mmCIF file of C-alpha atoms in Angstrom:
data_model
loop_
_atom_site.group_PDB
_atom_site.id
_atom_site.type_symbol
_atom_site.label_atom_id
_atom_site.label_comp_id
_atom_site.label_asym_id
_atom_site.label_seq_id
_atom_site.Cartn_x
_atom_site.Cartn_y
_atom_site.Cartn_z
ATOM 1 C CA ARG N 20 -25.958 18.576 2.026
ATOM 2 C CA ARG N 21 -28.163 18.994 -1.041
ATOM 3 C CA PHE N 22 -30.472 21.211 1.020
ATOM 4 C CA GLY N 23 -27.700 23.384 2.419
ATOM 5 C CA THR N 24 -27.352 21.590 5.759
ATOM 6 C CA PRO N 25 -24.450 19.388 6.908
ATOM 7 C CA PRO N 26 -25.059 15.645 6.488
ATOM 8 C CA ASP N 27 -25.709 13.310 9.398
ATOM 9 C CA ILE N 28 -23.025 10.612 9.296
ATOM 10 C CA VAL N 29 -23.660 7.301 11.021
ATOM 11 C CA ALA N 30 -20.775 4.851 11.357
ATOM 12 C CA CYS N 31 -21.085 1.219 10.309
ATOM 13 C CA GLY N 32 -20.396 -1.735 12.593
ATOM 14 C CA SER N 33 -18.929 -5.126 11.689
ATOM 15 C CA ASN N 34 -20.939 -8.194 10.691
ATOM 16 C CA ILE N 35 -18.056 -10.465 11.731
ATOM 17 C CA VAL N 36 -18.768 -11.005 15.429
ATOM 18 C CA LYS N 37 -15.799 -11.801 17.642
ATOM 19 C CA PRO N 38 -16.019 -15.454 18.760
ATOM 20 C CA VAL N 39 -15.759 -16.584 22.359
ATOM 21 C CA VAL N 40 -12.360 -18.274 22.545
ATOM 22 C CA SER N 41 -11.426 -19.957 25.824
ATOM 23 C CA ASP N 42 -7.877 -20.790 24.720
ATOM 24 C CA ARG N 43 -6.470 -19.007 21.679
ATOM 25 C CA ARG N 44 -3.406 -21.245 21.612
ATOM 26 C CA LEU N 45 -5.581 -24.329 21.193
ATOM 27 C CA LEU N 46 -7.583 -22.613 18.454
ATOM 28 C CA ARG N 47 -4.370 -21.721 16.621
ATOM 29 C CA ALA N 48 -3.144 -25.284 17.025
ATOM 30 C CA ARG N 49 -6.316 -26.557 15.362
ATOM 31 C CA TYR N 50 -5.284 -24.570 12.285
ATOM 32 C CA GLY N 51 -1.671 -25.718 12.487
ATOM 33 C CA ILE N 52 -0.320 -22.361 13.695
ATOM 34 C CA GLU N 53 2.599 -22.587 16.126
ATOM 35 C CA ALA N 54 2.883 -20.271 19.114
ATOM 36 C CA SER N 55 6.051 -18.745 17.626
ATOM 37 C CA THR N 56 4.414 -18.022 14.255
ATOM 38 C CA VAL N 57 3.419 -14.454 13.397
ATOM 39 C CA LEU N 58 0.238 -14.835 11.360
ATOM 40 C CA PHE N 59 -0.836 -11.967 9.098
ATOM 41 C CA THR N 60 -4.321 -11.959 7.586
ATOM 42 C CA PHE N 61 -5.550 -10.273 4.416
ATOM 43 C CA PHE N 62 -9.352 -10.083 4.231
ATOM 44 C CA GLY N 63 -11.211 -8.728 1.213
ATOM 45 C CA PHE N 64 -11.133 -8.598 -2.562
ATOM 46 C CA VAL N 65 -7.975 -10.174 -3.985
ATOM 47 C CA MET N 66 -7.277 -7.608 -6.685
ATOM 48 C CA ARG N 67 -4.398 -5.613 -8.133
ATOM 49 C CA GLU N 68 -5.436 -2.382 -6.375
ATOM 50 C CA HIS N 69 -5.077 -4.178 -3.052
ATOM 51 C CA ARG N 70 -1.378 -4.866 -3.631
ATOM 52 C CA VAL N 71 -1.442 -8.572 -2.779
ATOM 53 C CA LEU N 72 1.547 -9.212 -5.056
ATOM 54 C CA GLU N 73 3.627 -6.685 -3.118
ATOM 55 C CA LEU N 74 2.343 -8.246 0.099
ATOM 56 C CA LEU N 75 3.770 -11.622 -0.934
ATOM 57 C CA GLU N 76 7.152 -10.035 -1.628
ATOM 58 C CA ALA N 77 7.080 -8.265 1.742
ATOM 59 C CA LEU N 78 6.203 -11.518 3.496
ATOM 60 C CA ALA N 79 9.174 -13.223 1.863
ATOM 61 C CA ALA N 80 11.442 -10.363 2.974
ATOM 62 C CA VAL N 81 10.197 -10.611 6.568
ATOM 63 C CA ARG N 82 10.865 -14.348 6.575
ATOM 64 C CA THR N 83 14.500 -13.803 5.559
ATOM 65 C CA THR N 84 15.069 -12.248 9.007
ATOM 66 C CA GLY N 85 14.322 -15.583 10.665
ATOM 67 C CA ILE N 86 10.777 -14.709 11.721
ATOM 68 C CA ASP N 87 8.248 -17.469 11.006
ATOM 69 C CA ALA N 88 5.813 -15.052 9.368
ATOM 70 C CA ARG N 89 2.832 -16.502 7.542
ATOM 71 C CA LEU N 90 -0.076 -15.099 5.599
ATOM 72 C CA GLN N 91 -3.652 -16.242 5.222
ATOM 73 C CA VAL N 92 -5.819 -14.699 2.518
ATOM 74 C CA ILE N 93 -9.592 -14.617 2.999
ATOM 75 C CA GLY N 94 -11.413 -13.589 -0.164
ATOM 76 C CA ARG N 95 -12.545 -14.992 -3.495
ATOM 77 C CA PHE N 96 -9.597 -16.690 -5.147
ATOM 78 C CA ASP N 97 -9.766 -18.620 -8.415
ATOM 79 C CA PRO N 98 -6.538 -18.819 -10.430
ATOM 80 C CA THR N 99 -8.286 -20.956 -13.054
ATOM 81 C CA ILE N 100 -10.121 -17.910 -14.411
ATOM 82 C CA ASP N 101 -8.447 -14.820 -12.910
ATOM 83 C CA GLY N 102 -5.150 -13.690 -14.451
ATOM 84 C CA TYR N 103 -4.069 -11.713 -11.388
ATOM 85 C CA HIS N 104 -4.682 -14.724 -9.176
ATOM 86 C CA GLN N 105 -2.515 -16.773 -11.534
ATOM 87 C CA GLN N 106 0.267 -14.210 -11.069
ATOM 88 C CA LEU N 107 -0.057 -14.523 -7.300
ATOM 89 C CA VAL N 108 0.291 -18.303 -7.378
ATOM 90 C CA ALA N 109 3.362 -18.002 -9.614
ATOM 91 C CA LYS N 110 4.905 -15.298 -7.399
ATOM 92 C CA ALA N 111 4.366 -17.329 -4.223
ATOM 93 C CA ARG N 112 6.042 -20.293 -5.904
ATOM 94 C CA GLN N 113 8.918 -18.142 -7.166
ATOM 95 C CA LEU N 114 9.493 -16.723 -3.682
ATOM 96 C CA GLY N 115 9.482 -20.191 -2.138
ATOM 97 C CA LEU N 116 6.643 -19.324 0.218
ATOM 98 C CA GLY N 117 5.036 -22.765 0.011
ATOM 99 C CA GLU N 118 2.984 -23.422 3.145
ATOM 100 C CA ALA N 119 3.692 -19.909 4.427
ATOM 101 C CA VAL N 120 0.652 -18.697 2.443
ATOM 102 C CA THR N 121 -2.855 -20.123 2.780
ATOM 103 C CA TRP N 122 -5.499 -19.178 0.226
ATOM 104 C CA HIS N 123 -8.826 -19.736 1.967
ATOM 105 C CA GLY N 124 -10.876 -18.329 -0.893
ATOM 106 C CA ARG N 125 -14.290 -16.882 -0.171
ATOM 107 C CA VAL N 126 -15.514 -18.076 3.236
ATOM 108 C CA GLU N 127 -19.307 -17.946 3.410
ATOM 109 C CA ASP N 128 -19.703 -18.695 7.127
ATOM 110 C CA ASP N 129 -19.203 -15.517 9.173
ATOM 111 C CA GLN N 130 -18.244 -17.521 12.258
ATOM 112 C CA ALA N 131 -15.563 -19.343 10.271
ATOM 113 C CA VAL N 132 -14.206 -15.954 9.181
ATOM 114 C CA ALA N 133 -14.301 -14.797 12.803
ATOM 115 C CA ARG N 134 -12.241 -17.794 13.917
ATOM 116 C CA LEU N 135 -9.661 -17.153 11.198
ATOM 117 C CA ILE N 136 -9.350 -13.541 12.320
ATOM 118 C CA ALA N 137 -9.169 -14.613 15.974
ATOM 119 C CA ILE N 138 -6.051 -16.721 15.356
ATOM 120 C CA SER N 139 -4.293 -13.810 13.621
ATOM 121 C CA ASP N 140 -1.530 -11.708 15.094
ATOM 122 C CA ALA N 141 -2.184 -8.797 12.728
ATOM 123 C CA GLY N 142 -4.278 -7.816 9.756
ATOM 124 C CA VAL N 143 -2.698 -6.400 6.614
ATOM 125 C CA LEU N 144 -4.567 -4.260 4.075
ATOM 126 C CA PRO N 145 -2.194 -2.635 1.553
ATOM 127 C CA TYR N 146 -4.706 -0.664 -0.522
ATOM 128 C CA ASP N 147 -3.757 1.897 -3.169
ATOM 129 C CA THR N 148 -6.187 4.450 -1.740
ATOM 130 C CA GLY N 149 -5.690 3.699 1.940
ATOM 131 C CA VAL N 150 -8.299 2.506 4.409
ATOM 132 C CA GLY N 151 -11.290 4.660 5.303
ATOM 133 C CA GLU N 152 -13.633 4.483 8.287
ATOM 134 C CA ASN N 153 -16.205 2.506 6.310
ATOM 135 C CA ASN N 154 -13.827 -0.316 5.356
ATOM 136 C CA GLY N 155 -15.407 -3.617 6.382
ATOM 137 C CA ALA N 156 -12.165 -5.587 6.615
ATOM 138 C CA PHE N 157 -10.493 -3.040 8.886
ATOM 139 C CA SER N 158 -13.652 -2.859 10.975
ATOM 140 C CA ALA N 159 -13.606 -6.649 11.413
ATOM 141 C CA PHE N 160 -9.960 -6.614 12.523
ATOM 142 C CA ALA N 161 -10.611 -3.732 14.915
ATOM 143 C CA HIS N 162 -13.663 -5.425 16.453
ATOM 144 C CA HIS N 163 -11.469 -8.472 17.097
ATOM 145 C CA GLY N 164 -8.858 -6.302 18.787
ATOM 146 C CA ILE N 165 -5.951 -7.016 16.464
ATOM 147 C CA ALA N 166 -3.528 -4.512 14.974
ATOM 148 C CA THR N 167 -3.596 -3.806 11.243
ATOM 149 C CA VAL N 168 -0.837 -2.820 8.850
ATOM 150 C CA THR N 169 -2.286 -0.639 6.116
ATOM 151 C CA THR N 170 -1.308 2.089 3.700
ATOM 152 C CA ARG N 171 -1.638 5.839 3.599
ATOM 153 C CA GLY N 172 -3.922 7.205 0.927
ATOM 154 C CA GLU N 173 -6.691 9.612 0.077
ATOM 155 C CA ARG N 174 -9.143 7.808 2.377
ATOM 156 C CA SER N 175 -6.944 7.320 5.423
ATOM 157 C CA GLY N 176 -6.443 10.861 6.758
ATOM 158 C CA LEU N 177 -8.674 10.659 9.834
ATOM 159 C CA MET N 178 -7.576 7.107 10.585
ATOM 160 C CA GLU N 179 -3.941 8.235 10.605
ATOM 161 C CA GLU N 180 -4.768 11.038 13.042
ATOM 162 C CA LEU N 181 -6.366 8.505 15.393
ATOM 163 C CA GLU N 182 -3.360 6.152 15.033
ATOM 164 C CA VAL N 183 -5.642 3.112 14.907
ATOM 165 C CA ALA N 184 -3.323 1.184 12.563
ATOM 166 C CA VAL N 185 0.306 0.960 11.491
ATOM 167 C CA PHE N 186 0.427 3.109 8.353
ATOM 168 C CA THR N 187 2.996 2.744 5.603
ATOM 169 C CA THR N 188 3.483 3.145 1.857
ATOM 170 C CA PRO N 189 1.964 0.670 -0.649
ATOM 171 C CA ASP N 190 5.282 -0.757 -1.804
ATOM 172 C CA VAL N 191 7.405 -3.741 -0.833
ATOM 173 C CA GLY N 192 9.881 -1.725 1.245
ATOM 174 C CA GLY N 193 7.222 0.077 3.240
ATOM 175 C CA LEU N 194 5.175 -3.056 3.832
ATOM 176 C CA THR N 195 8.234 -5.022 4.906
ATOM 177 C CA GLU N 196 9.260 -2.382 7.439
ATOM 178 C CA ALA N 197 5.751 -2.114 8.907
ATOM 179 C CA MET N 198 5.264 -5.880 9.086
ATOM 180 C CA LEU N 199 8.634 -6.264 10.815
ATOM 181 C CA CYS N 200 7.622 -3.604 13.336
ATOM 182 C CA VAL N 201 4.413 -5.471 14.131
ATOM 183 C CA ALA N 202 6.184 -8.833 14.290
ATOM 184 C CA ARG N 203 9.034 -7.695 16.548
ATOM 185 C CA ASP N 204 7.430 -5.139 18.854
ATOM 186 C CA ASP N 205 4.719 -6.788 20.951
ATOM 187 C CA GLN N 206 4.147 -3.616 22.967
ATOM 188 C CA GLN N 207 3.565 -1.473 19.873
ATOM 189 C CA ARG N 208 1.298 -4.108 18.349
ATOM 190 C CA GLU N 209 -0.789 -4.286 21.517
ATOM 191 C CA LEU N 210 -1.013 -0.481 21.728
ATOM 192 C CA VAL N 211 -2.282 -0.189 18.148
ATOM 193 C CA ALA N 212 -4.686 -3.075 18.739
ATOM 194 C CA LYS N 213 -6.060 -1.306 21.842
ATOM 195 C CA ARG N 214 -6.635 1.915 19.895
ATOM 196 C CA ALA N 215 -8.376 -0.040 17.134
ATOM 197 C CA ALA N 216 -10.585 -1.876 19.646
ATOM 198 C CA ASP N 217 -11.592 1.430 21.270
ATOM 199 C CA TRP N 218 -12.373 2.821 17.799
ATOM 200 C CA ALA N 219 -14.497 -0.255 17.073
ATOM 201 C CA GLN N 220 -16.368 0.012 20.369
ATOM 202 C CA ARG N 221 -17.536 3.482 19.367
ATOM 203 C CA ARG N 222 -18.947 1.835 16.222
ATOM 204 C CA SER N 223 -20.627 -1.185 17.784
ATOM 205 C CA TRP N 224 -24.100 -2.034 16.489
ATOM 206 C CA ASP N 225 -25.625 -0.774 19.758
ATOM 207 C CA VAL N 226 -24.009 2.613 19.188
ATOM 208 C CA VAL N 227 -25.003 2.580 15.506
ATOM 209 C CA GLY N 228 -28.605 1.756 16.456
ATOM 210 C CA GLN N 229 -28.743 4.615 18.949
ATOM 211 C CA ALA N 230 -27.376 7.003 16.331
ATOM 212 C CA TYR N 231 -30.034 5.954 13.823
ATOM 213 C CA GLU N 232 -32.739 6.317 16.461
ATOM 214 C CA ARG N 233 -31.618 9.864 17.230
ATOM 215 C CA LEU N 234 -31.492 10.649 13.527
ATOM 216 C CA LEU N 235 -34.954 9.266 12.779
ATOM 217 C CA THR N 236 -36.649 10.855 15.775
ATOM 218 C CA SER N 237 -35.072 14.296 15.468
ATOM 219 C CA ASP N 238 -36.880 17.169 13.820
ATOM 220 C CA PRO N 239 -35.775 17.532 10.206
ATOM 221 C CA ALA N 240 -34.179 20.781 9.172
ATOM 222 C CA PRO N 241 -36.628 23.074 7.378
ATOM 223 C CA LEU N 242 -36.230 23.116 3.623
ATOM 224 C CA GLU N 243 -35.284 26.389 2.046
ATOM 225 C CA VAL N 244 -37.706 27.376 -0.698
ATOM 226 C CA LEU N 245 -35.824 28.820 -3.641
#
């Protein structure tokens, strides 16, 4: 772009490789997740801009409908030194969420992360700015073939056009409605998951490698001498 030519854009794949799971029900049982439970997963930085506090309130609202909705949070979590994390612990206690929320903290082993994603029914990423194509957490969910609830924002325009997630507003009401939709409508959840998986397949590391090879072996555009 600096030289007056359009940039070459290469997508990024996911480092969290989908595990081979012979029986997902048994894997869920190993983690204490019942077949009737709807398990949402947040993956990423646990910070104010990622609306985790609102997510807890939405989870509590979903549970009032009788749905056994639960949330697992994968990402650095240390309420002993982080004020926002302290607020989250207090809010979860206030809402009576108890064992409905699991704080895994930062998980170093990629395969352990992959197993946690594999037992999920849906991802949830309520970011202030929305989710863009280069978001690693969304990419991981998509590569695992699970639907994601996320928020509209300045980065999410193309993703909304492709309908690769359930998009909503970054507030408790919007999150609650979207999470209820995912929890109640298996057909819609599977449709969104299929779109996300197709999106991810077009961004597999094989495809990324081929794109880089084409980029590196193509003739560069001539520079304009000013």
